Tab-separated table of C-alpha atoms in Angstrom:
chain	number	residue	atom	x	y	z
A	1	SER	CA	131.958	71.641	62.886
A	2	GLN	CA	128.200	71.186	62.925
A	3	GLN	CA	126.874	67.734	62.063
A	4	GLY	CA	123.828	69.058	60.352
A	5	GLU	CA	121.144	71.614	60.214
A	6	GLU	CA	117.739	72.225	61.665
A	7	ASP	CA	114.974	73.497	59.455
A	8	PRO	CA	113.431	75.992	59.695
A	9	GLN	CA	115.894	78.319	61.414
A	10	ALA	CA	112.981	80.172	62.972
A	11	LEU	CA	109.322	79.321	63.454
A	12	SER	CA	106.486	81.459	64.791
A	13	ILE	CA	103.123	79.913	65.659
A	14	GLN	CA	100.126	80.620	67.818
A	15	GLU	CA	99.354	78.819	71.059
A	16	GLY	CA	97.477	75.600	70.442
A	17	GLU	CA	99.027	74.968	67.023
A	18	ASN	CA	101.489	72.188	66.291
A	19	ALA	CA	105.169	72.908	65.647
A	20	THR	CA	107.358	70.710	63.473
A	21	MET	CA	111.124	71.019	63.317
A	22	ASN	CA	113.416	69.012	61.073
A	23	CYS	CA	117.001	67.970	61.506
A	24	SER	CA	119.378	66.622	58.891
A	25	TYR	CA	122.760	65.072	59.581
A	26	LYS	CA	125.687	63.924	57.508
A	27	THR	CA	127.231	60.739	58.886
A	28	SER	CA	125.910	57.454	60.265
A	29	ILE	CA	124.732	57.651	63.855
A	30	ASN	CA	123.985	55.460	66.855
A	31	ASN	CA	121.441	57.820	68.407
A	32	LEU	CA	119.873	61.241	68.034
A	33	GLN	CA	118.793	63.465	70.889
A	34	TRP	CA	116.632	66.578	70.994
A	35	TYR	CA	117.260	69.435	73.418
A	36	ARG	CA	115.520	72.676	74.340
A	37	GLN	CA	117.360	75.850	75.334
A	38	ASN	CA	115.734	78.919	76.845
A	39	SER	CA	117.429	82.293	76.322
A	40	GLY	CA	121.040	81.105	76.231
A	41	ARG	CA	120.771	78.977	79.345
A	42	GLY	CA	121.544	75.289	79.766
A	43	LEU	CA	120.068	72.656	77.496
A	44	VAL	CA	117.155	70.531	78.657
A	45	HIS	CA	117.091	66.948	77.393
A	46	LEU	CA	113.802	66.159	75.658
A	47	ILE	CA	114.059	62.757	74.026
A	48	LEU	CA	116.551	60.202	72.702
A	49	ILE	CA	115.906	57.960	69.725
A	50	ARG	CA	118.225	55.141	68.738
A	51	SER	CA	119.195	54.382	65.143
A	52	ASN	CA	117.109	51.191	65.126
A	53	GLU	CA	113.978	53.082	66.191
A	54	ARG	CA	111.658	54.984	63.868
A	55	GLU	CA	109.404	56.887	66.236
A	56	LYS	CA	109.194	57.832	69.908
A	57	HIS	CA	106.690	59.744	71.972
A	58	SER	CA	106.988	61.670	75.215
A	59	GLY	CA	103.991	63.673	76.358
A	60	ARG	CA	103.279	66.276	73.675
A	61	LEU	CA	106.491	65.396	71.814
A	62	ARG	CA	106.798	63.038	68.879
A	63	VAL	CA	110.147	62.300	67.271
A	64	THR	CA	110.734	60.400	64.066
A	65	LEU	CA	113.995	59.155	62.616
A	66	ASP	CA	114.706	58.166	59.023
A	67	THR	CA	118.258	56.859	58.822
A	68	SER	CA	118.016	56.304	55.065
A	69	LYS	CA	117.436	60.025	54.599
A	70	LYS	CA	119.662	61.005	57.534
A	71	SER	CA	116.903	63.103	58.994
A	72	SER	CA	114.741	63.468	62.077
A	73	SER	CA	111.727	65.534	62.989
A	74	LEU	CA	110.378	66.848	66.278
A	75	LEU	CA	106.665	67.537	66.558
A	76	ILE	CA	105.292	69.522	69.487
A	77	THR	CA	101.525	69.252	69.650
A	78	ALA	CA	99.179	71.822	71.176
A	79	SER	CA	102.009	74.292	71.725
A	80	ARG	CA	102.095	76.645	74.695
A	81	ALA	CA	103.813	79.978	75.242
A	82	ALA	CA	106.213	78.160	77.581
A	83	ASP	CA	107.465	76.132	74.595
A	84	THR	CA	109.131	79.285	73.243
A	85	ALA	CA	112.819	78.349	73.056
A	86	SER	CA	115.554	77.163	70.721
A	87	TYR	CA	115.490	73.484	69.839
A	88	PHE	CA	118.596	71.513	68.885
A	89	CYS	CA	119.144	68.038	67.564
A	90	ALA	CA	122.371	66.272	68.503
A	91	THR	CA	123.806	63.046	67.162
A	92	GLY	CA	125.930	60.437	68.900
A	93	ASN	CA	127.939	58.033	66.783
A	94	THR	CA	128.711	55.258	69.233
A	95	GLY	CA	126.774	52.992	71.559
A	96	THR	CA	128.414	54.432	74.631
A	97	ALA	CA	128.446	57.929	76.065
A	98	SER	CA	130.192	59.830	73.322
A	99	LYS	CA	130.479	63.328	72.048
A	100	LEU	CA	127.309	64.878	70.740
A	101	THR	CA	127.415	66.808	67.484
A	102	PHE	CA	124.801	69.542	67.433
A	103	GLY	CA	122.883	71.181	64.649
A	104	THR	CA	122.345	74.893	64.309
A	105	GLY	CA	118.981	74.988	66.081
A	106	THR	CA	115.431	76.166	65.411
A	107	ARG	CA	114.117	79.208	67.270
A	108	LEU	CA	110.470	78.622	68.122
A	109	GLN	CA	108.208	81.511	69.113
A	110	VAL	CA	104.751	80.647	70.434
A	111	THR	CA	102.431	83.621	70.745
A	112	LEU	CA	99.177	83.924	72.667
B	1	ASP	CA	118.434	65.065	93.505
B	2	ALA	CA	120.559	67.943	92.281
B	3	GLY	CA	121.179	68.164	88.588
B	4	VAL	CA	124.391	69.258	86.942
B	5	THR	CA	125.804	72.382	88.554
B	6	GLN	CA	128.401	74.789	87.180
B	7	SER	CA	130.343	77.664	88.646
B	8	PRO	CA	130.718	80.513	88.250
B	9	THR	CA	127.621	81.693	86.396
B	10	HIS	CA	129.349	84.599	84.716
B	11	LEU	CA	132.980	85.536	84.317
B	12	ILE	CA	134.775	88.466	82.738
B	13	LYS	CA	138.452	88.159	81.831
B	14	THR	CA	140.927	90.046	79.674
B	15	ARG	CA	142.948	88.705	76.782
B	16	GLY	CA	145.907	86.602	77.811
B	17	GLN	CA	144.488	85.619	81.176
B	18	GLN	CA	143.674	82.117	82.314
B	19	VAL	CA	140.319	80.825	83.521
B	20	THR	CA	139.019	77.756	85.361
B	21	LEU	CA	135.425	76.629	85.151
B	22	ARG	CA	133.919	73.986	87.425
B	23	CYS	CA	131.258	71.329	87.018
B	24	SER	CA	129.575	68.903	89.391
B	25	PRO	CA	127.789	66.068	87.613
B	26	LYS	CA	124.367	64.686	88.323
B	27	SER	CA	124.406	62.171	91.157
B	28	GLY	CA	125.529	58.762	89.928
B	29	HIS	CA	126.945	60.016	86.630
B	30	ASP	CA	130.558	59.128	85.912
B	31	THR	CA	131.186	60.869	82.583
B	32	VAL	CA	131.572	64.610	82.074
B	33	SER	CA	131.680	66.403	78.740
B	34	TRP	CA	132.403	70.061	78.014
B	35	TYR	CA	130.944	72.114	75.179
B	36	GLN	CA	131.452	75.651	73.925
B	37	GLN	CA	128.475	77.530	72.535
B	38	ALA	CA	129.076	80.749	70.648
B	39	LEU	CA	126.215	83.187	70.308
B	40	GLY	CA	123.619	81.976	67.823
B	41	GLN	CA	125.332	78.614	67.285
B	42	GLY	CA	124.894	75.071	68.497
B	43	PRO	CA	127.249	73.726	71.164
B	44	GLN	CA	130.647	72.435	70.016
B	45	PHE	CA	132.261	69.482	71.774
B	46	ILE	CA	135.505	70.292	73.596
B	47	PHE	CA	136.372	67.055	75.399
B	48	GLN	CA	135.012	64.286	77.576
B	49	TYR	CA	136.328	62.795	80.824
B	50	TYR	CA	135.739	59.318	82.175
B	51	GLU	CA	137.564	57.650	85.055
B	52	GLU	CA	139.694	60.780	85.477
B	53	GLU	CA	141.072	60.561	81.942
B	54	GLU	CA	140.322	62.446	78.758
B	55	ARG	CA	138.455	59.946	76.602
B	56	GLN	CA	137.581	62.066	73.575
B	57	ARG	CA	138.601	65.465	72.321
B	58	GLY	CA	137.089	67.823	69.799
B	59	ASN	CA	138.833	70.259	67.527
B	60	PHE	CA	140.085	72.666	70.180
B	61	PRO	CA	143.668	73.842	70.750
B	62	ASP	CA	145.843	72.726	73.636
B	63	ARG	CA	145.012	75.973	75.443
B	64	PHE	CA	141.890	74.099	76.486
B	65	SER	CA	142.607	71.493	79.128
B	66	GLY	CA	140.614	69.706	81.756
B	67	HIS	CA	140.587	67.468	84.745
B	68	GLN	CA	138.238	65.037	86.406
B	69	PHE	CA	138.415	64.319	90.106
B	70	PRO	CA	137.707	61.037	91.919
B	71	ASN	CA	134.215	62.315	92.850
B	72	TYR	CA	133.566	62.768	89.080
B	73	SER	CA	133.491	66.570	89.253
B	74	SER	CA	135.458	68.311	86.552
B	75	GLU	CA	137.313	71.486	85.663
B	76	LEU	CA	137.861	73.187	82.332
B	77	ASN	CA	140.941	75.393	82.051
B	78	VAL	CA	141.585	77.838	79.252
B	79	ASN	CA	144.981	79.541	78.984
B	80	ALA	CA	146.007	82.635	77.044
B	81	LEU	CA	142.435	83.753	76.504
B	82	LEU	CA	141.453	85.198	73.138
B	83	LEU	CA	138.498	87.403	72.314
B	84	GLY	CA	137.059	84.469	70.378
B	85	ASP	CA	136.876	82.387	73.530
B	86	SER	CA	133.898	84.462	74.646
B	87	ALA	CA	131.033	81.989	74.793
B	88	LEU	CA	128.703	79.966	76.974
B	89	TYR	CA	130.566	76.946	78.344
B	90	LEU	CA	128.344	73.986	79.049
B	91	CYS	CA	129.074	70.913	81.083
B	92	ALA	CA	127.118	67.708	80.570
B	93	SER	CA	127.129	64.555	82.641
B	94	SER	CA	126.028	61.094	81.639
B	95	LEU	CA	125.875	57.493	82.754
B	96	GLY	CA	124.453	56.100	79.525
B	97	LEU	CA	123.724	57.676	76.180
B	98	GLU	CA	121.694	60.634	77.457
B	99	GLN	CA	123.685	63.711	78.401
B	100	PHE	CA	122.278	66.165	80.925
B	101	PHE	CA	123.496	69.729	80.824
B	102	GLY	CA	124.209	72.286	83.489
B	103	PRO	CA	123.149	75.946	83.261
B	104	GLY	CA	126.482	76.987	81.783
B	105	THR	CA	129.135	79.572	82.511
B	106	ARG	CA	129.035	82.747	80.425
B	107	LEU	CA	132.638	83.808	79.740
B	108	THR	CA	133.345	87.247	78.351
B	109	VAL	CA	136.868	88.060	77.218
B	110	LEU	CA	137.666	91.766	76.846
C-alpha cells in the first residue's frame, strides 16, 4: 500500500517559474527521499532528508520536512523543460537500508 | 563507475509462464531491493536482499522469489505469471540509506 500522497497530482508551469510539490505520509519515519522519473524509466535519486532535519538544499532543489504534520515539500526553482518528469517521495522507517514506501507521485510539465 | 544495471530491458510472457529478472548493483553496494511499479502508480516494495538472505519482504505472494549472489548481484523470479504482474520491475542498490535505482525491466504478460 502507498504510504502517502503527493499533491498536486499534476502541475504545469512555464520555464523559469518555481514548482512546489507536497508529500504527506502516515506513519513515523527515519528519513524521506525524493526521486524523479522520466517517462516510466528508472528513478533518479534527488535528495534525502532525515527525520531530525528540517530543510536541505541541493542545487535548484529545496526540501523541507515537518514531522509534526507528517509532510514534506520539494521546491524546484527556475524550472527548465528538462525538469519535466514525475516526482515521488519515499519514506524509510529505520536507520538502516530499509524498504522505501512511495507516494503516488506528481507529474510536472514545464513548458517553454 | 557503472550504476545499477538490469536485464532484460523488456520482456513479454504469457500467463502461467515463469520469468527471471537480473540486477547488478552499483559498485560497492551490498544491499539490493526490488520494487514493482504498475502504470500510473508509485513503486511497491517486493523484497530486499543483504548478505545473500532475504531481509525484508513486502506484501507479495510466494510466487515472487529472489536470490542474491556472493558478488551482490540479484535475481527476481516470478512463477505462474498473471496478467496483473505486468509492470515495470525496478531494482535498487544501497550501502546506506540512499537507494539508487536501475532503469527497470518492463514485463508484459499476455
